[in-house]
Short mmCIF file of C-alpha atoms in Angstrom, two decimals:
data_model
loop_
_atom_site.label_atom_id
_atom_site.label_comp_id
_atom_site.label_asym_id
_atom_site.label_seq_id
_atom_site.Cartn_x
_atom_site.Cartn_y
_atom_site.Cartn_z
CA UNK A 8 0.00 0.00 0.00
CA UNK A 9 1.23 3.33 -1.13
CA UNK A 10 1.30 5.55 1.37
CA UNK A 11 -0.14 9.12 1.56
CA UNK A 12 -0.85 12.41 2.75
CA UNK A 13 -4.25 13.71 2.51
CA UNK A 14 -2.29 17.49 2.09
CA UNK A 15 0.92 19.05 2.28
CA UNK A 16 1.89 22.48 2.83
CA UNK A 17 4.86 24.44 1.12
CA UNK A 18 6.07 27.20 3.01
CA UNK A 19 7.72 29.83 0.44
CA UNK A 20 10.80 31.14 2.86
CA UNK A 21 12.93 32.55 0.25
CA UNK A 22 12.68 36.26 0.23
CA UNK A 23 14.91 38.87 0.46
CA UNK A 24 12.96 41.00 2.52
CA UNK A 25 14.67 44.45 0.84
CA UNK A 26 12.13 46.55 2.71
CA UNK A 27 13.25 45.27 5.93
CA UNK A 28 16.97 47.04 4.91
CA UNK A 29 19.41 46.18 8.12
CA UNK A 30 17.15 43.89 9.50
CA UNK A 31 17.43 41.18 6.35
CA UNK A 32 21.18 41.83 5.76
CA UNK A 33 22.55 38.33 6.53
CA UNK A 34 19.53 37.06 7.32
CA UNK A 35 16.03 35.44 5.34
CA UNK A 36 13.09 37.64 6.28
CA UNK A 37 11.19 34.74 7.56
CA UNK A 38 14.27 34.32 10.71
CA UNK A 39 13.65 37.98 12.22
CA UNK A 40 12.62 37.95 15.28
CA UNK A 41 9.03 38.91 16.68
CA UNK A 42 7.43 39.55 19.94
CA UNK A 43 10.58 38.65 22.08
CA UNK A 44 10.22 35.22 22.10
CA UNK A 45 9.62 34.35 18.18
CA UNK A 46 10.73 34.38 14.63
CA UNK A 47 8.23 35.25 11.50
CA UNK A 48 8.53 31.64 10.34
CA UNK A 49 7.05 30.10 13.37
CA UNK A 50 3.78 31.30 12.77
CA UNK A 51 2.81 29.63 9.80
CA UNK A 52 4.73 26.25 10.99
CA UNK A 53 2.51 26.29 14.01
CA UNK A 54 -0.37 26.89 12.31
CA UNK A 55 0.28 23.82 10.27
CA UNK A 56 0.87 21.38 13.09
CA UNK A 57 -2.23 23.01 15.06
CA UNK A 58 -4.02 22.61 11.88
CA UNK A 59 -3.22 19.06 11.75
CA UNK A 60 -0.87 19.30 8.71
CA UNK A 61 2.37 17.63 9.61
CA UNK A 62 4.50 17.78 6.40
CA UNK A 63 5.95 20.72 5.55
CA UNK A 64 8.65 21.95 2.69
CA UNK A 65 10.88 25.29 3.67
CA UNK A 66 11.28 26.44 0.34
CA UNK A 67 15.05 28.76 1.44
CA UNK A 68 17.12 30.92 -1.08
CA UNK A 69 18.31 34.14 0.83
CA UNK A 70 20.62 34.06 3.37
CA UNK A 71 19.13 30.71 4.48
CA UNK A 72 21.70 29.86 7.32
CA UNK A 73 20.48 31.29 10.58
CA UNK A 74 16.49 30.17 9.08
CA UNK A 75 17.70 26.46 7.96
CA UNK A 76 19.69 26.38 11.76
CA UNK A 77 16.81 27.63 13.38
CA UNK A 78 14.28 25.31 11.89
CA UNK A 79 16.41 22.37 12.76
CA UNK A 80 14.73 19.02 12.69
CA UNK A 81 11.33 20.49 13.41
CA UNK A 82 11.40 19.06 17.09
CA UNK A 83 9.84 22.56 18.36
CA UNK A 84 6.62 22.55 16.61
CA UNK A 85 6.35 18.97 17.12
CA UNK A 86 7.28 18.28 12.86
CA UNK A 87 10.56 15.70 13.69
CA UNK A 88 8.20 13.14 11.97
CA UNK A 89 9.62 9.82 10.33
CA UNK A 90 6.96 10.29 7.56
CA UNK A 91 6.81 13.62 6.62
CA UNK A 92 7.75 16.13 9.37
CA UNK A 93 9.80 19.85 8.38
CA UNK A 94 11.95 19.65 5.28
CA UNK A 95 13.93 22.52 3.75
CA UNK A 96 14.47 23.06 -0.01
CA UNK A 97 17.31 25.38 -1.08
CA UNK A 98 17.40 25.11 -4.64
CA UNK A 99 19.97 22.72 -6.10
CA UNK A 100 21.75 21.22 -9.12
CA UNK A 101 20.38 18.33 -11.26
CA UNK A 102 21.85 16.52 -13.87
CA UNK A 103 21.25 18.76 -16.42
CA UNK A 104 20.86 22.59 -15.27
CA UNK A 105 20.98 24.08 -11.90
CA UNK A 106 18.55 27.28 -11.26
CA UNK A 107 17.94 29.60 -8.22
CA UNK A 108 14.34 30.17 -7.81
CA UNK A 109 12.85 32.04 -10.72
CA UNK A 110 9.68 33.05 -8.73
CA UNK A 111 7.02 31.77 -6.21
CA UNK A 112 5.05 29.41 -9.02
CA UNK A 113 8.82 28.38 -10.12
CA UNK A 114 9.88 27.46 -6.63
CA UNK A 115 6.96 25.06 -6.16
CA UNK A 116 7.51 23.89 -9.89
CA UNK A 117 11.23 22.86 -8.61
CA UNK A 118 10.15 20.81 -5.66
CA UNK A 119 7.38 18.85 -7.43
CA UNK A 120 9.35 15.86 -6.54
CA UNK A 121 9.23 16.37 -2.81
CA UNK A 122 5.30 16.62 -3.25
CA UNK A 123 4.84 13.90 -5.23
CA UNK A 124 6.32 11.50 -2.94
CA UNK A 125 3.69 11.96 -0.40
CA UNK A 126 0.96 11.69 -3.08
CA UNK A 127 -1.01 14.43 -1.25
CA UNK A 128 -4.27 15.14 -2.67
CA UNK A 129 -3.99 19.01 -1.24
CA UNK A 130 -1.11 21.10 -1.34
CA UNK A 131 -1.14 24.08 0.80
CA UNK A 132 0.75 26.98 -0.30
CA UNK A 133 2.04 29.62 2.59
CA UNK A 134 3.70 32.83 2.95
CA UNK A 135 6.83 32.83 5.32
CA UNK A 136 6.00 36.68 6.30
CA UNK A 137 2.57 37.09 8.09
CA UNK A 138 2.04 37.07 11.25
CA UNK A 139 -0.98 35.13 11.76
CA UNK A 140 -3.30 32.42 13.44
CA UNK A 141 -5.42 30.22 11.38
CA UNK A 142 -6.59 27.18 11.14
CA UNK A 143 -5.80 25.55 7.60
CA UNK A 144 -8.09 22.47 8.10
CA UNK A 145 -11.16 24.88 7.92
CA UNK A 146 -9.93 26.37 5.07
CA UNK A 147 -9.01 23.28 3.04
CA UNK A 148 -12.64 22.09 4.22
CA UNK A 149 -14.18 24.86 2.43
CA UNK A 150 -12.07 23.67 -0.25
CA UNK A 151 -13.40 20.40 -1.11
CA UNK A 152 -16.93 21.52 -0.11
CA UNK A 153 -16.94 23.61 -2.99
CA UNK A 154 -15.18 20.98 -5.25
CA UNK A 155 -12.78 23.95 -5.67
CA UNK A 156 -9.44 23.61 -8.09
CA UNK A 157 -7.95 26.33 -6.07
CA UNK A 158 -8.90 28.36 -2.83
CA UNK A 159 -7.27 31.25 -1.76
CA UNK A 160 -7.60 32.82 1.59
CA UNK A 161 -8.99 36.55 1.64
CA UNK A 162 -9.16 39.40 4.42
CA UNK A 163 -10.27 42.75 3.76
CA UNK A 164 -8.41 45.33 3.56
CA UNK A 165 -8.83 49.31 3.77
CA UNK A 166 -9.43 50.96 0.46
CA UNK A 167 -6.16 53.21 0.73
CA UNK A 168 -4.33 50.08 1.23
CA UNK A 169 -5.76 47.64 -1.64
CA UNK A 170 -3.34 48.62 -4.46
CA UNK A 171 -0.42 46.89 -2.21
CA UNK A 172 -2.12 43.43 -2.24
CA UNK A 173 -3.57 40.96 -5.17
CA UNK A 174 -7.80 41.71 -5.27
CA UNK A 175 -10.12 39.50 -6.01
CA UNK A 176 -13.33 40.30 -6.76
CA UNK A 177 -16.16 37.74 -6.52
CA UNK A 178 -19.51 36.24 -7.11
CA UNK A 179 -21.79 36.17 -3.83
CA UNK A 180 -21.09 32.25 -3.57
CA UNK A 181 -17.25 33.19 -2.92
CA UNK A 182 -16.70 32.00 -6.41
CA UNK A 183 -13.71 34.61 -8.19
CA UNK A 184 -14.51 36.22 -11.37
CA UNK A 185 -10.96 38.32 -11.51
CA UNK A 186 -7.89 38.00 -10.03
CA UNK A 187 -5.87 42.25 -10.00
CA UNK A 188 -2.43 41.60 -9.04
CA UNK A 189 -1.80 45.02 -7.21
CA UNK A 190 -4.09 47.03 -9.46
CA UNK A 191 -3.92 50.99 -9.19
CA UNK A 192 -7.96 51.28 -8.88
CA UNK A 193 -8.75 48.06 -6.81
CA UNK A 194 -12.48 47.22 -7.50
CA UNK A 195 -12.70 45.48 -4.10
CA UNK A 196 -11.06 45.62 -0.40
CA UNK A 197 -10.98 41.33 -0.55
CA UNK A 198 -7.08 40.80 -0.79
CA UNK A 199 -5.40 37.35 -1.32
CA UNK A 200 -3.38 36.94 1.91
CA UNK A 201 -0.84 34.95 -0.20
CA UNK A 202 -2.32 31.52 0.96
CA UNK A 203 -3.28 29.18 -1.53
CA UNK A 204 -4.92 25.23 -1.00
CA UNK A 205 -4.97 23.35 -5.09
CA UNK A 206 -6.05 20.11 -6.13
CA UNK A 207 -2.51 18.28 -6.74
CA UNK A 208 -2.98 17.14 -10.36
CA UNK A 209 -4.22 21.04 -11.12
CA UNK A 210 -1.29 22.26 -9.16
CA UNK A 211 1.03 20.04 -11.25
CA UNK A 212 -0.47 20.15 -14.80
CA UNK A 213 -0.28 24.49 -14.43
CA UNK A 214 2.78 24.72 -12.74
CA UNK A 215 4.26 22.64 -15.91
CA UNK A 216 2.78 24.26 -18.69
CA UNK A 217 4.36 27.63 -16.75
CA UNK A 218 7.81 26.14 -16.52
CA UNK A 219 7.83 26.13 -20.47
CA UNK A 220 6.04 29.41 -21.21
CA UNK A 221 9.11 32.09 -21.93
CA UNK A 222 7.38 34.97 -21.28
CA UNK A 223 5.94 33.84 -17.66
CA UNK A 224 7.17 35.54 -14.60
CA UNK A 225 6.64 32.34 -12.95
CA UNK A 226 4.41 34.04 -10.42
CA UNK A 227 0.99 32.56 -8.62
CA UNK A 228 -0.52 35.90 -8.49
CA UNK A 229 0.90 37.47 -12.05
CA UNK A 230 0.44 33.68 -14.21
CA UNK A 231 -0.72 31.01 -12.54
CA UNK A 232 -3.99 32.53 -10.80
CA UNK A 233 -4.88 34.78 -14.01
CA UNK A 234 -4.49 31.75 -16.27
CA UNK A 235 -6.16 29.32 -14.06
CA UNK A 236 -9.37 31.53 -14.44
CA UNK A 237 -8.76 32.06 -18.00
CA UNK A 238 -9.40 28.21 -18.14
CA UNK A 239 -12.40 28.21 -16.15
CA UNK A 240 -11.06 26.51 -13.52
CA UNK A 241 -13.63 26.97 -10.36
CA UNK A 242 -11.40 29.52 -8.16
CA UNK A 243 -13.14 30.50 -4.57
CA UNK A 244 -12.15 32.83 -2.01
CA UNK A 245 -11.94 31.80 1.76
CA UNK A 246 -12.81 34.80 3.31
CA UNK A 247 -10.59 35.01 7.01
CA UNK A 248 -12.08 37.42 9.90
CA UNK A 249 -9.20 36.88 12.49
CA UNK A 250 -5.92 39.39 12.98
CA UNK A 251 -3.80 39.24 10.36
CA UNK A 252 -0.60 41.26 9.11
CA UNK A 253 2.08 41.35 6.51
CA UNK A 254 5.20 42.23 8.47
CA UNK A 255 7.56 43.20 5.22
CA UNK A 256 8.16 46.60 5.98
CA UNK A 257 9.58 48.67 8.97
CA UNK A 258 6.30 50.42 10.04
CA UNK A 259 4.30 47.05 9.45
CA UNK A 260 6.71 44.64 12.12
CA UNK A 261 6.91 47.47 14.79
CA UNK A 262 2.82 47.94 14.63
CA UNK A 263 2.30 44.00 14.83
CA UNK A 264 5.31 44.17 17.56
CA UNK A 265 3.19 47.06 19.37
CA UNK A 266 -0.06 44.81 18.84
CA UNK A 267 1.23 42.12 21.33
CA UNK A 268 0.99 45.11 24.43
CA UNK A 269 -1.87 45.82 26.28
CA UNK A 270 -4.14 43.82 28.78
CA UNK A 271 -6.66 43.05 25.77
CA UNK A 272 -4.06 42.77 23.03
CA UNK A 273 -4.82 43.19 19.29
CA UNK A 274 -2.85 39.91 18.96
CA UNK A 275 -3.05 37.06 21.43
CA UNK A 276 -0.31 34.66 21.38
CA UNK A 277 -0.99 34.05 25.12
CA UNK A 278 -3.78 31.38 23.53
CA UNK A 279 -3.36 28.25 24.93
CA UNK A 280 -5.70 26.31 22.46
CA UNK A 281 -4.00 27.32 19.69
CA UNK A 282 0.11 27.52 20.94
CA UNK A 283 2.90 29.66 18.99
CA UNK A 284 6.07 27.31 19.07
CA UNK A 285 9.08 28.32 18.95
CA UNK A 286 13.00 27.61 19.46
CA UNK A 287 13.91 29.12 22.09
CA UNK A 288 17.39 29.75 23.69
CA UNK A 289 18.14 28.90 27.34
CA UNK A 290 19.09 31.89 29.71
CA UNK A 291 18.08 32.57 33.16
CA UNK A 292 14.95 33.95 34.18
CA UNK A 293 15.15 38.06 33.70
CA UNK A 294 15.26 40.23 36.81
CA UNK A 295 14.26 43.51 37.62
CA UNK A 296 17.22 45.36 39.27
CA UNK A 297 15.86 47.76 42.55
CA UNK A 298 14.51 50.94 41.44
CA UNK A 299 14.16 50.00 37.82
CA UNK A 300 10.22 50.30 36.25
CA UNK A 301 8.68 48.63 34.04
CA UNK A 302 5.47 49.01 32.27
CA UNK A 303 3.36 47.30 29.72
CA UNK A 304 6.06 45.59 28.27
CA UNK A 305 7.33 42.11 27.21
CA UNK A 306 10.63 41.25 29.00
CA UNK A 307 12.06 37.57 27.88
CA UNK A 308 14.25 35.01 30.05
CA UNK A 309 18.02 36.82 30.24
CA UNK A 310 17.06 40.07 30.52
CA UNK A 311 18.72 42.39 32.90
CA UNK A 312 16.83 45.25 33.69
CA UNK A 313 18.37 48.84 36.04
CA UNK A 314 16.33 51.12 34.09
CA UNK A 315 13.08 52.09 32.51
CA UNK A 316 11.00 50.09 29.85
CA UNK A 317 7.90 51.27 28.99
CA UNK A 318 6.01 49.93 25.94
CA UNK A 319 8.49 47.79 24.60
CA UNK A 320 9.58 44.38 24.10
CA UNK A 321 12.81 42.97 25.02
CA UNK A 322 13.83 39.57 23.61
CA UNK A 323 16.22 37.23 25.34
CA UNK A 324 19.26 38.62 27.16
CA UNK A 325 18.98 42.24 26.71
CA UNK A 326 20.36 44.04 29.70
CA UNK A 327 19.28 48.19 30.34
CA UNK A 328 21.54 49.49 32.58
CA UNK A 329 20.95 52.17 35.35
CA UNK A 330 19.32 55.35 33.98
CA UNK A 331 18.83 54.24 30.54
CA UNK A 332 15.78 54.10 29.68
CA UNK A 333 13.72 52.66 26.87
CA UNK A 334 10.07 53.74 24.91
CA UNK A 335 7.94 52.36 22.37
CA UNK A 336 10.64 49.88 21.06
CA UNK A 337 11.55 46.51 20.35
CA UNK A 338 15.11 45.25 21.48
CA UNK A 339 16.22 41.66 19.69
CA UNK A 340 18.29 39.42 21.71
CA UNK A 341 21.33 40.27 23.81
CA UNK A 342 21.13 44.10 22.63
CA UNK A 343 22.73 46.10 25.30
CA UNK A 344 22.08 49.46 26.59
CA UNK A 345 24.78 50.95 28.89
CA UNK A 346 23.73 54.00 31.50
CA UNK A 347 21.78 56.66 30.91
CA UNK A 348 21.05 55.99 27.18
CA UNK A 349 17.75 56.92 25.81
CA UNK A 350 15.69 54.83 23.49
CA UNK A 351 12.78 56.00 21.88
CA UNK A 352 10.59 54.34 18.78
CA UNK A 353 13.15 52.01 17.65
CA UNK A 354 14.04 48.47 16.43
CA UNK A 355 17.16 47.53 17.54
CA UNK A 356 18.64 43.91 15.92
CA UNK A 357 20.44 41.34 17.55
CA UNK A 358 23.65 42.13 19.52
CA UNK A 359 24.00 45.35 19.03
CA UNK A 360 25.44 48.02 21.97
CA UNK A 361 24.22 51.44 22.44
CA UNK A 362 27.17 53.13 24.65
CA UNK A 363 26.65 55.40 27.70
CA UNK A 364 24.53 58.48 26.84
CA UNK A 365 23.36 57.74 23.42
CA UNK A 366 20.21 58.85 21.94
CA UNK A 367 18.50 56.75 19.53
CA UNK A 368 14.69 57.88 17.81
CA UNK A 369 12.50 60.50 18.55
CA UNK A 370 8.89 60.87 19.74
CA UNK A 371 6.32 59.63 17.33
CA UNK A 372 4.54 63.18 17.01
CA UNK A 373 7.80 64.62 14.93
CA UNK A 374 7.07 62.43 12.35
CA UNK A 375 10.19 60.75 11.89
CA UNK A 376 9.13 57.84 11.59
CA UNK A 377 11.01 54.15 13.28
CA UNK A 378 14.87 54.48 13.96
CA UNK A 379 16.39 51.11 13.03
CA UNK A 380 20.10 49.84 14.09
CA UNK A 381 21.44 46.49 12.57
CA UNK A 382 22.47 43.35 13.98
CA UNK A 383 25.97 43.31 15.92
CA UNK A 384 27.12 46.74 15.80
CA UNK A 385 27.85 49.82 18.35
CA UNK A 386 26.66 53.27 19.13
CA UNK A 387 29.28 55.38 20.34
CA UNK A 388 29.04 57.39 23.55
CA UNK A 389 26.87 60.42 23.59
CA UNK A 390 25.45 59.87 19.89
CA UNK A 391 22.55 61.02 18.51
CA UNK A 392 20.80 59.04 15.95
CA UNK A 393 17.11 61.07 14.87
CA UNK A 394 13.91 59.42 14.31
CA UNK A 395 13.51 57.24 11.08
CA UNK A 396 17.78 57.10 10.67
CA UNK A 397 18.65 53.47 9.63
CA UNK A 398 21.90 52.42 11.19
CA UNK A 399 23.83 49.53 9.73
CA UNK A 400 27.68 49.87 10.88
CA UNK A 401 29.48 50.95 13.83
CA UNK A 402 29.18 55.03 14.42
CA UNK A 403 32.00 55.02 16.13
CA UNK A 404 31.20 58.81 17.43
CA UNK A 405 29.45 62.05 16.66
CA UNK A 406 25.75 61.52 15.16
CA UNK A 407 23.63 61.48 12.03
#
């Protein structure tokens, strides 16, 4: 007896993440770090295993060492299966070309292989940017309830905002009618949230006929989608009500960041009936040094805190020392602040010092916008770095 997965998902984790600047350097977009205690990537890999979806293909390209390391054998989100279980899939050399991946539909196209050997009569196609929790076995429901060749999941959106996203605009069964990759005059607010469910032989007989089309992009929303309703293949929308948000941009992470604060946050990961897993690293429980404060903030195991946080998240091992204090920002792992610095609407990456009497960002109301250092660098003493200033190598002294 053959055996079989009922579906599959395909996690596209490839992306450079350009909008991101210092923060996807030497890193894959989906391996930034979120809330204190996560990274991008393991939202949509514990969404799978709540889901009950436990086989999953990392599709890596960019800067896939700190992502592939992280990922592991899956043991965290429960995926260290013997059949099935958390694969990645760098692209690689066969016997007679060797390509990087061309585009999303191309990526998929190049694993075929790994999805065929499960025989899956799903495959789930996911994002490895959103921040996000969903349950996948509703959606793939909905799916073969509507004997549906491909569903893709849909939240609305603000008008001002539609442009950014692929519309789709649809019949009152959920059926689509047109797909608008990023259209300048969006007829709807119903945007695909860049998750996709196919029938596998649909999947595999378009994702072919792309691979030998010159003049494809070898893009779901630009090719495959558009020609897929072309055909007259039955396309349905899967309209999703919960918090959702794409975290590709500066402004975009800090808001979700901000949306974990609050004694009735906009985000609950807090949820024990639907658990975010993650890898995380061992350090000592944080402390609170005597006459430090603290308010509405997340502070993760490590920390070391003499100062003042307010409205800010801390990931593992950050230490603020006496008088420095720290607003409105996020602070990766084993960032350190020395005395009397002052922090203020910021992201600050991973490992990175800010020496004595440094000030970094500015109030919101100046309209500066987010102040954003890089990973493993240092802030001289007494330095002034204004709102919105992206940071990536030492300033060694004076300001920007």
């Amino acid at each position: 007896m053959i055996r079989k997965k009922k579906c599959i998902a395909m996690l596209l984790a490839g992306g450079q993440g350009s909008r991101l600047y210092a923060l996807t350097n030497n890193i894959a977009k989906p391996a930034v770090s979120f809330g204190g205690k996560y990274r991008i990537i393991d939202f949509p890999l514990s969404n799978c295993v709540n889901s009950g979806i436990d086989t999953v293909g990392v599709l890596t390209q960019y800067q896939p060492l700190i992502l592939n390391s992280y990922i592991g054998n899956g043991q965290p989100w429960d995926l260290d299966r013997e059949f099935g279980g958390v694969h990645t899939l760098p692209p690689y050399q066969g016997k007679n070309s060797s390509d990087w991946y061309k585009g999303t539909a191309n990526a998929i196209y190049q694993n075929l292989p790994f999805i065929n050997q499960y025989n899956p009569d799903y495959v789930l196609i996911l994002s490895g940017d959103h921040v996000y929790k969903m349950n996948y076995a509703i959606m793939l429901n909905y799916h073969i309830l509507n004997d549906a060749d491909c569903t893709i999941a849909a939240i609305n959106v603000p008008i001002e905002e539609a442009s950014r996203f692929g519309i789709l605009n649809t019949n009152e069964n959920g059926s689509i009618y047109q797909f608008e990759e990023k259209p300048k005059n969006p007829k709807s607010t119903l945007a695909s949230m860049g998750i996709y469910i196919f029938s596998t032989k649909k999947l595999e007989k378009y994702l072919i006929e792309d691979s030998k089309d010159p003049n494809s992009s070898n893009d779901f929303g630009k090719d495959i989608l558009p020609k897929m309703l072309l055909d007259g293949q039955k396309m349905m929308a899967y309209n999703f009500k919960g918090y959702w948000k794409d975290v590709g941009t500066i402004d975009s992470l800090f808001d979700a960041n901000m949306d974990l604060l609050g004694d009735n946050p906009k985000f609950d990961v807090g949820d024990l009936a639907w658990k975010i897993q993650s890898r995380s690293p061992l350090a000592p429980p944080h402390y609170i040094g005597v006459g430090a404060k603290t308010f509405n903030s997340i502070i993760m195991s490590g920390c070391e805190v003499f100062g003042v946080v307010e409205n800010s998240i801390l990931a593992s091992n950050v230490i603020i020392k006496k008088g420095a204090v720290v607003k409105n920002s996020i602070l990766m792992g084993d960032v350190i602040i020395e005395q009397d610095a002052k922090i203020e609407y910021s992201i600050i990456d991973e490992g990175t010092i800010v020496k004595k009497g440094a000030i970094i960002g500015e109030s919101k109301e100046k309209g500066k916008g987010i102040t954003l250092l890089g990973r493993n660098i240092q802030i001289s003493e007494n330095s002034i770095i204004k709102g919105g200033e992206i940071v990536e190598k030492d300033l060694v002294k004076g300001g920007i």
